[in-house]
PDB file of C-alpha atoms in Angstrom:
ATOM      1  CA  UNK D   1      58.557  42.052 -51.746  1.00  0.00           C
ATOM      2  CA  UNK D   2      58.431  38.664 -53.404  1.00  0.00           C
ATOM      3  CA  UNK D   3      60.181  36.495 -50.558  1.00  0.00           C
ATOM      4  CA  UNK D   4      58.101  38.599 -47.743  1.00  0.00           C
ATOM      5  CA  UNK D   5      55.034  37.584 -49.138  1.00  0.00           C
ATOM      6  CA  UNK D   6      55.910  34.009 -49.720  1.00  0.00           C
ATOM      7  CA  UNK D   7      56.741  34.033 -46.145  1.00  0.00           C
ATOM      8  CA  UNK D   8      54.265  35.154 -45.197  1.00  0.00           C
ATOM      9  CA  UNK D   9      51.892  32.610 -47.875  1.00  0.00           C
ATOM     10  CA  UNK D  10      54.067  29.370 -46.155  1.00  0.00           C
ATOM     11  CA  UNK D  11      52.939  30.812 -42.111  1.00  0.00           C
ATOM     12  CA  UNK D  12      49.176  31.670 -43.147  1.00  0.00           C
ATOM     13  CA  UNK D  13      49.076  27.626 -44.693  1.00  0.00           C
ATOM     14  CA  UNK D  14      50.946  26.270 -41.487  1.00  0.00           C
ATOM     15  CA  UNK D  15      49.032  27.701 -39.091  1.00  0.00           C
ATOM     16  CA  UNK D  16      45.823  26.746 -40.875  1.00  0.00           C
ATOM     17  CA  UNK D  17      47.206  23.008 -41.219  1.00  0.00           C
ATOM     18  CA  UNK D  18      47.556  23.451 -37.373  1.00  0.00           C
ATOM     19  CA  UNK D  19      43.630  24.630 -36.703  1.00  0.00           C
ATOM     20  CA  UNK D  20      43.274  21.965 -38.942  1.00  0.00           C
ATOM     21  CA  UNK D  21      44.665  18.655 -37.639  1.00  0.00           C
ATOM     22  CA  UNK D  22      43.941  20.627 -34.093  1.00  0.00           C
ATOM     23  CA  UNK D  23      40.730  20.470 -35.137  1.00  0.00           C
ATOM     24  CA  UNK D  24      40.694  16.376 -36.781  1.00  0.00           C
ATOM     25  CA  UNK D  25      41.799  15.814 -33.345  1.00  0.00           C
ATOM     26  CA  UNK D  26      40.075  17.180 -30.698  1.00  0.00           C
ATOM     27  CA  UNK D  27      37.238  18.209 -32.440  1.00  0.00           C
ATOM     28  CA  UNK D  28      36.239  14.400 -34.079  1.00  0.00           C
ATOM     29  CA  UNK D  29      38.502  12.193 -33.228  1.00  0.00           C
ATOM     30  CA  UNK D  30      39.085  12.802 -29.411  1.00  0.00           C
ATOM     31  CA  UNK D  31      35.319  12.728 -28.765  1.00  0.00           C
ATOM     32  CA  UNK D  32      34.411   9.823 -31.027  1.00  0.00           C
ATOM     33  CA  UNK D  33      37.091   7.887 -29.638  1.00  0.00           C
ATOM     34  CA  UNK D  34      35.723   9.219 -25.552  1.00  0.00           C
ATOM     35  CA  UNK D  35      31.639   8.654 -27.082  1.00  0.00           C
ATOM     36  CA  UNK D  36      32.957   4.306 -28.286  1.00  0.00           C
ATOM     37  CA  UNK D  37      34.156   4.151 -24.493  1.00  0.00           C
ATOM     38  CA  UNK D  38      31.317   5.888 -22.856  1.00  0.00           C
ATOM     39  CA  UNK D  39      28.966   3.514 -24.461  1.00  0.00           C
ATOM     40  CA  UNK D  40      31.649   0.166 -24.657  1.00  0.00           C
ATOM     41  CA  UNK D  41      31.640   0.192 -21.086  1.00  0.00           C
ATOM     42  CA  UNK D  42      29.979   2.688 -19.104  1.00  0.00           C
ATOM     43  CA  UNK D  43      26.552   2.034 -21.860  1.00  0.00           C
ATOM     44  CA  UNK D  44      23.845   3.258 -19.053  1.00  0.00           C
ATOM     45  CA  UNK D  45      25.863   5.966 -17.833  1.00  0.00           C
ATOM     46  CA  UNK D  46      26.608   7.350 -20.978  1.00  0.00           C
ATOM     47  CA  UNK D  47      22.646   7.238 -21.928  1.00  0.00           C
ATOM     48  CA  UNK D  48      21.184   9.496 -18.586  1.00  0.00           C
ATOM     49  CA  UNK D  49      21.136   5.566 -16.961  1.00  0.00           C
ATOM     50  CA  UNK D  50      17.686   6.068 -17.496  1.00  0.00           C
ATOM     51  CA  UNK D  51      15.153   3.624 -15.924  1.00  0.00           C
ATOM     52  CA  UNK D  52      12.660   1.821 -18.522  1.00  0.00           C
ATOM     53  CA  UNK D  53       9.083   0.553 -17.810  1.00  0.00           C
ATOM     54  CA  UNK D  54       7.094  -1.606 -20.307  1.00  0.00           C
ATOM     55  CA  UNK D  55       9.859  -1.200 -22.856  1.00  0.00           C
ATOM     56  CA  UNK D  56       9.954   2.706 -22.145  1.00  0.00           C
ATOM     57  CA  UNK D  57      12.001   5.236 -20.207  1.00  0.00           C
ATOM     58  CA  UNK D  58      10.130   6.050 -16.535  1.00  0.00           C
ATOM     59  CA  UNK D  59      13.143   8.885 -15.530  1.00  0.00           C
ATOM     60  CA  UNK D  60      16.853   8.279 -14.819  1.00  0.00           C
ATOM     61  CA  UNK D  61      17.574   6.799 -11.415  1.00  0.00           C
ATOM     62  CA  UNK D  62      19.730  10.075 -10.837  1.00  0.00           C
ATOM     63  CA  UNK D  63      17.045  12.999 -11.146  1.00  0.00           C
ATOM     64  CA  UNK D  64      14.317  12.378  -7.902  1.00  0.00           C
ATOM     65  CA  UNK D  65      10.367  13.044  -9.086  1.00  0.00           C
ATOM     66  CA  UNK D  66       7.432  13.943  -7.295  1.00  0.00           C
ATOM     67  CA  UNK D  67       4.312  11.478  -6.457  1.00  0.00           C
ATOM     68  CA  UNK D  68       1.324  14.068  -6.526  1.00  0.00           C
ATOM     69  CA  UNK D  69      -2.196  14.036  -7.165  1.00  0.00           C
ATOM     70  CA  UNK D  70      -3.357  16.331  -9.741  1.00  0.00           C
ATOM     71  CA  UNK D  71      -4.396  19.494  -8.507  1.00  0.00           C
ATOM     72  CA  UNK D  72      -7.613  20.187  -8.129  1.00  0.00           C
ATOM     73  CA  UNK D  73      -9.787  23.355  -8.716  1.00  0.00           C
ATOM     74  CA  UNK D  74      -8.162  26.591  -6.492  1.00  0.00           C
ATOM     75  CA  UNK D  75      -5.425  23.834  -5.197  1.00  0.00           C
ATOM     76  CA  UNK D  76      -1.655  25.413  -5.566  1.00  0.00           C
ATOM     77  CA  UNK D  77      -0.607  22.150  -4.133  1.00  0.00           C
ATOM     78  CA  UNK D  78      -1.073  19.382  -5.637  1.00  0.00           C
ATOM     79  CA  UNK D  79      -1.582  16.247  -2.406  1.00  0.00           C
ATOM     80  CA  UNK D  80      -0.013  13.639  -2.568  1.00  0.00           C
ATOM     81  CA  UNK D  81      -0.031  10.196  -4.349  1.00  0.00           C
ATOM     82  CA  UNK D  82      -0.215   7.489  -0.621  1.00  0.00           C
ATOM     83  CA  UNK D  83      -0.641   4.430  -3.172  1.00  0.00           C
ATOM     84  CA  UNK D  84       3.378   5.536  -3.989  1.00  0.00           C
ATOM     85  CA  UNK D  85       7.154   6.113  -1.881  1.00  0.00           C
ATOM     86  CA  UNK D  86       7.458   9.232  -1.779  1.00  0.00           C
ATOM     87  CA  UNK D  87      10.691  11.062  -1.640  1.00  0.00           C
ATOM     88  CA  UNK D  88      12.131  13.655  -0.557  1.00  0.00           C
ATOM     89  CA  UNK D  89      10.469  17.311   0.205  1.00  0.00           C
ATOM     90  CA  UNK D  90      11.213  19.196  -3.230  1.00  0.00           C
ATOM     91  CA  UNK D  91      11.721  22.882  -1.016  1.00  0.00           C
ATOM     92  CA  UNK D  92      14.038  24.019  -3.129  1.00  0.00           C
ATOM     93  CA  UNK D  93      13.517  23.714  -6.165  1.00  0.00           C
ATOM     94  CA  UNK D  94      12.229  26.993  -7.859  1.00  0.00           C
ATOM     95  CA  UNK D  95       9.888  27.819 -11.525  1.00  0.00           C
ATOM     96  CA  UNK D  96      11.878  27.629 -14.543  1.00  0.00           C
ATOM     97  CA  UNK D  97      10.796  32.198 -16.008  1.00  0.00           C
ATOM     98  CA  UNK D  98      13.550  32.352 -18.381  1.00  0.00           C
ATOM     99  CA  UNK D  99      12.652  29.504 -20.941  1.00  0.00           C
ATOM    100  CA  UNK D 100       9.281  28.927 -20.134  1.00  0.00           C
ATOM    101  CA  UNK D 101       8.225  27.070 -23.700  1.00  0.00           C
ATOM    102  CA  UNK D 102       9.270  23.725 -21.792  1.00  0.00           C
ATOM    103  CA  UNK D 103       7.750  22.629 -17.922  1.00  0.00           C
ATOM    104  CA  UNK D 104      12.140  22.463 -16.276  1.00  0.00           C
ATOM    105  CA  UNK D 105      12.578  23.326 -13.309  1.00  0.00           C
ATOM    106  CA  UNK D 106      15.485  24.696 -11.814  1.00  0.00           C
ATOM    107  CA  UNK D 107      17.215  22.918  -8.535  1.00  0.00           C
ATOM    108  CA  UNK D 108      18.894  24.555  -5.127  1.00  0.00           C
ATOM    109  CA  UNK D 109      18.689  24.425  -1.581  1.00  0.00           C
ATOM    110  CA  UNK D 110      16.169  26.999   0.397  1.00  0.00           C
ATOM    111  CA  UNK D 111      20.016  28.702   1.124  1.00  0.00           C
ATOM    112  CA  UNK D 112      18.436  28.721   4.872  1.00  0.00           C
ATOM    113  CA  UNK D 113      19.965  28.809   8.256  1.00  0.00           C
ATOM    114  CA  UNK D 114      18.838  26.031  11.190  1.00  0.00           C
ATOM    115  CA  UNK D 115      17.147  28.793  12.940  1.00  0.00           C
ATOM    116  CA  UNK D 116      15.776  30.393  10.734  1.00  0.00           C
ATOM    117  CA  UNK D 117      11.340  30.066  11.490  1.00  0.00           C
ATOM    118  CA  UNK D 118      10.127  28.925   7.478  1.00  0.00           C
ATOM    119  CA  UNK D 119      12.774  26.253   7.876  1.00  0.00           C
ATOM    120  CA  UNK D 120      12.048  25.579  10.955  1.00  0.00           C
ATOM    121  CA  UNK D 121       8.228  25.970  10.287  1.00  0.00           C
ATOM    122  CA  UNK D 122       8.515  22.912   7.410  1.00  0.00           C
ATOM    123  CA  UNK D 123      10.095  21.047   9.775  1.00  0.00           C
ATOM    124  CA  UNK D 124       8.202  20.905  11.683  1.00  0.00           C
ATOM    125  CA  UNK D 125       4.527  20.444   9.474  1.00  0.00           C
ATOM    126  CA  UNK D 126       6.510  17.976   6.900  1.00  0.00           C
ATOM    127  CA  UNK D 127       6.716  15.667  10.048  1.00  0.00           C
ATOM    128  CA  UNK D 128       3.353  16.204  11.195  1.00  0.00           C
ATOM    129  CA  UNK D 129       2.632  15.159   7.730  1.00  0.00           C
ATOM    130  CA  UNK D 130       4.805  11.908   7.665  1.00  0.00           C
ATOM    131  CA  UNK D 131       3.062  10.929  10.238  1.00  0.00           C
ATOM    132  CA  UNK D 132      -0.154  11.361   9.625  1.00  0.00           C
ATOM    133  CA  UNK D 133       0.096  10.270   6.221  1.00  0.00           C
ATOM    134  CA  UNK D 134       1.963   6.632   7.504  1.00  0.00           C
ATOM    135  CA  UNK D 135      -0.310   5.837  10.907  1.00  0.00           C
ATOM    136  CA  UNK D 136      -2.557   3.548   9.273  1.00  0.00           C
ATOM    137  CA  UNK D 137      -5.315   1.401  10.242  1.00  0.00           C
ATOM    138  CA  UNK D 138      -2.542  -1.437  13.313  1.00  0.00           C
ATOM    139  CA  UNK D 139       1.149   0.870  12.457  1.00  0.00           C
ATOM    140  CA  UNK D 140       1.516   4.392  13.789  1.00  0.00           C
ATOM    141  CA  UNK D 141       4.869   6.393  12.914  1.00  0.00           C
ATOM    142  CA  UNK D 142       6.304   8.503  16.481  1.00  0.00           C
ATOM    143  CA  UNK D 143       7.634  11.061  15.220  1.00  0.00           C
ATOM    144  CA  UNK D 144      10.849  10.422  16.033  1.00  0.00           C
ATOM    145  CA  UNK D 145      11.221   7.454  13.896  1.00  0.00           C
ATOM    146  CA  UNK D 146      11.081  10.116  11.203  1.00  0.00           C
ATOM    147  CA  UNK D 147      14.443  10.611   9.158  1.00  0.00           C
ATOM    148  CA  UNK D 148      16.200  13.942   8.632  1.00  0.00           C
ATOM    149  CA  UNK D 149      15.385  12.882   5.050  1.00  0.00           C
ATOM    150  CA  UNK D 150      11.650  13.010   5.267  1.00  0.00           C
ATOM    151  CA  UNK D 151      11.480  16.911   6.086  1.00  0.00           C
ATOM    152  CA  UNK D 152      14.642  17.933   4.372  1.00  0.00           C
ATOM    153  CA  UNK D 153      15.592  18.813   0.647  1.00  0.00           C
ATOM    154  CA  UNK D 154      18.276  17.913  -0.409  1.00  0.00           C
ATOM    155  CA  UNK D 155      21.521  20.621  -1.193  1.00  0.00           C
ATOM    156  CA  UNK D 156      19.545  20.062  -4.861  1.00  0.00           C
ATOM    157  CA  UNK D 157      16.368  20.157  -4.722  1.00  0.00           C
ATOM    158  CA  UNK D 158      16.386  16.276  -6.970  1.00  0.00           C
ATOM    159  CA  UNK D 159      17.746  13.617  -5.110  1.00  0.00           C
ATOM    160  CA  UNK D 160      16.436  10.866  -6.676  1.00  0.00           C
ATOM    161  CA  UNK D 161      17.708   8.354  -3.125  1.00  0.00           C
ATOM    162  CA  UNK D 162      15.899   7.722   0.271  1.00  0.00           C
ATOM    163  CA  UNK D 163      17.103   6.428   2.927  1.00  0.00           C
ATOM    164  CA  UNK D 164      15.788   2.686   4.341  1.00  0.00           C
ATOM    165  CA  UNK D 165      14.639   4.298   7.282  1.00  0.00           C
ATOM    166  CA  UNK D 166      12.151   7.121   5.339  1.00  0.00           C
ATOM    167  CA  UNK D 167      11.591   4.146   3.056  1.00  0.00           C
ATOM    168  CA  UNK D 168      10.260   1.028   6.047  1.00  0.00           C
ATOM    169  CA  UNK D 169       7.834   3.859   7.393  1.00  0.00           C
ATOM    170  CA  UNK D 170       6.568   4.144   4.559  1.00  0.00           C
ATOM    171  CA  UNK D 171       5.671   0.189   3.810  1.00  0.00           C
ATOM    172  CA  UNK D 172       2.198  -0.524   5.839  1.00  0.00           C
ATOM    173  CA  UNK D 173       1.117   3.041   3.783  1.00  0.00           C
ATOM    174  CA  UNK D 174       1.325   1.761   0.510  1.00  0.00           C
ATOM    175  CA  UNK D 175       0.505  -2.034   1.334  1.00  0.00           C
ATOM    176  CA  UNK D 176      -2.997  -0.986   2.827  1.00  0.00           C
ATOM    177  CA  UNK D 177      -3.246   1.754  -0.429  1.00  0.00           C
ATOM    178  CA  UNK D 178      -2.130  -0.871  -3.155  1.00  0.00           C
ATOM    179  CA  UNK D 179      -4.049  -4.742  -0.980  1.00  0.00           C
ATOM    180  CA  UNK D 180      -1.064  -5.560  -0.770  1.00  0.00           C
ATOM    181  CA  UNK D 181       0.535  -7.867   2.205  1.00  0.00           C
ATOM    182  CA  UNK D 182       2.886  -6.027   3.963  1.00  0.00           C
ATOM    183  CA  UNK D 183       5.623  -8.894   3.361  1.00  0.00           C
ATOM    184  CA  UNK D 184       6.005  -8.426   0.350  1.00  0.00           C
ATOM    185  CA  UNK D 185       6.429  -4.379   0.314  1.00  0.00           C
ATOM    186  CA  UNK D 186       8.956  -4.981   2.614  1.00  0.00           C
ATOM    187  CA  UNK D 187      10.429  -6.846   0.469  1.00  0.00           C
ATOM    188  CA  UNK D 188      10.976  -4.636  -2.793  1.00  0.00           C
ATOM    189  CA  UNK D 189      12.107  -2.259  -0.359  1.00  0.00           C
ATOM    190  CA  UNK D 190      14.987  -4.425   0.990  1.00  0.00           C
ATOM    191  CA  UNK D 191      15.667  -5.766  -2.315  1.00  0.00           C
ATOM    192  CA  UNK D 192      16.045  -2.513  -3.498  1.00  0.00           C
ATOM    193  CA  UNK D 193      18.474  -0.870  -0.636  1.00  0.00           C
ATOM    194  CA  UNK D 194      21.488   0.108  -1.921  1.00  0.00           C
ATOM    195  CA  UNK D 195      24.592  -0.053   0.876  1.00  0.00           C
ATOM    196  CA  UNK D 196      28.046   2.536   1.083  1.00  0.00           C
ATOM    197  CA  UNK D 197      30.112   2.659  -2.138  1.00  0.00           C
ATOM    198  CA  UNK D 198      32.480   0.122  -2.017  1.00  0.00           C
ATOM    199  CA  UNK D 199      31.710  -0.943   1.720  1.00  0.00           C
ATOM    200  CA  UNK D 200      32.223   2.782   3.401  1.00  0.00           C
ATOM    201  CA  UNK D 201      31.606   5.758   1.251  1.00  0.00           C
ATOM    202  CA  UNK D 202      27.690   8.016   1.434  1.00  0.00           C
ATOM    203  CA  UNK D 203      24.608   6.199   3.007  1.00  0.00           C
ATOM    204  CA  UNK D 204      22.709   2.963   2.695  1.00  0.00           C
ATOM    205  CA  UNK D 205      20.146   4.431   0.128  1.00  0.00           C
ATOM    206  CA  UNK D 206      16.595   3.155  -1.961  1.00  0.00           C
ATOM    207  CA  UNK D 207      16.334   4.795  -5.389  1.00  0.00           C
ATOM    208  CA  UNK D 208      12.789   6.459  -4.813  1.00  0.00           C
ATOM    209  CA  UNK D 209      11.830   5.852  -8.531  1.00  0.00           C
ATOM    210  CA  UNK D 210      13.231   2.056  -8.421  1.00  0.00           C
ATOM    211  CA  UNK D 211      11.567   1.375  -6.216  1.00  0.00           C
ATOM    212  CA  UNK D 212       8.326   2.304  -7.499  1.00  0.00           C
ATOM    213  CA  UNK D 213       8.688   1.399 -11.226  1.00  0.00           C
ATOM    214  CA  UNK D 214       9.354  -2.192  -8.817  1.00  0.00           C
ATOM    215  CA  UNK D 215       5.814  -1.744  -7.537  1.00  0.00           C
ATOM    216  CA  UNK D 216       4.260  -0.470 -10.369  1.00  0.00           C
ATOM    217  CA  UNK D 217       5.372  -4.616 -11.570  1.00  0.00           C
ATOM    218  CA  UNK D 218       3.880  -6.030  -8.529  1.00  0.00           C
ATOM    219  CA  UNK D 219       0.145  -4.730  -9.288  1.00  0.00           C
ATOM    220  CA  UNK D 220       0.391  -5.204 -12.561  1.00  0.00           C
ATOM    221  CA  UNK D 221       0.758  -8.924 -11.746  1.00  0.00           C
ATOM    222  CA  UNK D 222      -1.120  -9.142  -9.044  1.00  0.00           C
TER     223      UNK D 222
END
């Protein structure tokens, strides 16, 4: 009987020691090592790829933002603030009905097929709006010049980037709305255009938040 109790106590103690060691290694040491490496080698990514303006965090380079005018009385859909570069449509986004304490949004795609009439109507209306909004004095956007990313949302609805083609057709409108020379706005787009990752992966892109942050800084100096 005593031997049985002793053996049981030894097994329990051995199990407890194993639990304590594993907790220390996997729950304390490993996370600290990984966090230290991440902060030392990839501090920007580890901290959320933050973008700052005037010393304040204004967003993440990984998440797209809207640049809209405040809602007017009786208005359900805000109008875009055309003095800023606009990102991709966000038709896939939904409202958060679970945690209503914070103004959160849910990412997601439209989940509609290419021949769905609602999607066709959205794309048609979006193309007409892009042509209308970006056609200014001395510069007219042709429907054939409107790229796909200007009229379709990404899979998440939160794509932070647009194509250089979409940025280019917005240059004249942004320049006119802000009283800036076209060539200075073109230079902003050029400076914030990234090529394919490692030269062959993905497509050239422009981060809208970074571009608008640079535009804000340019306006402050003008």
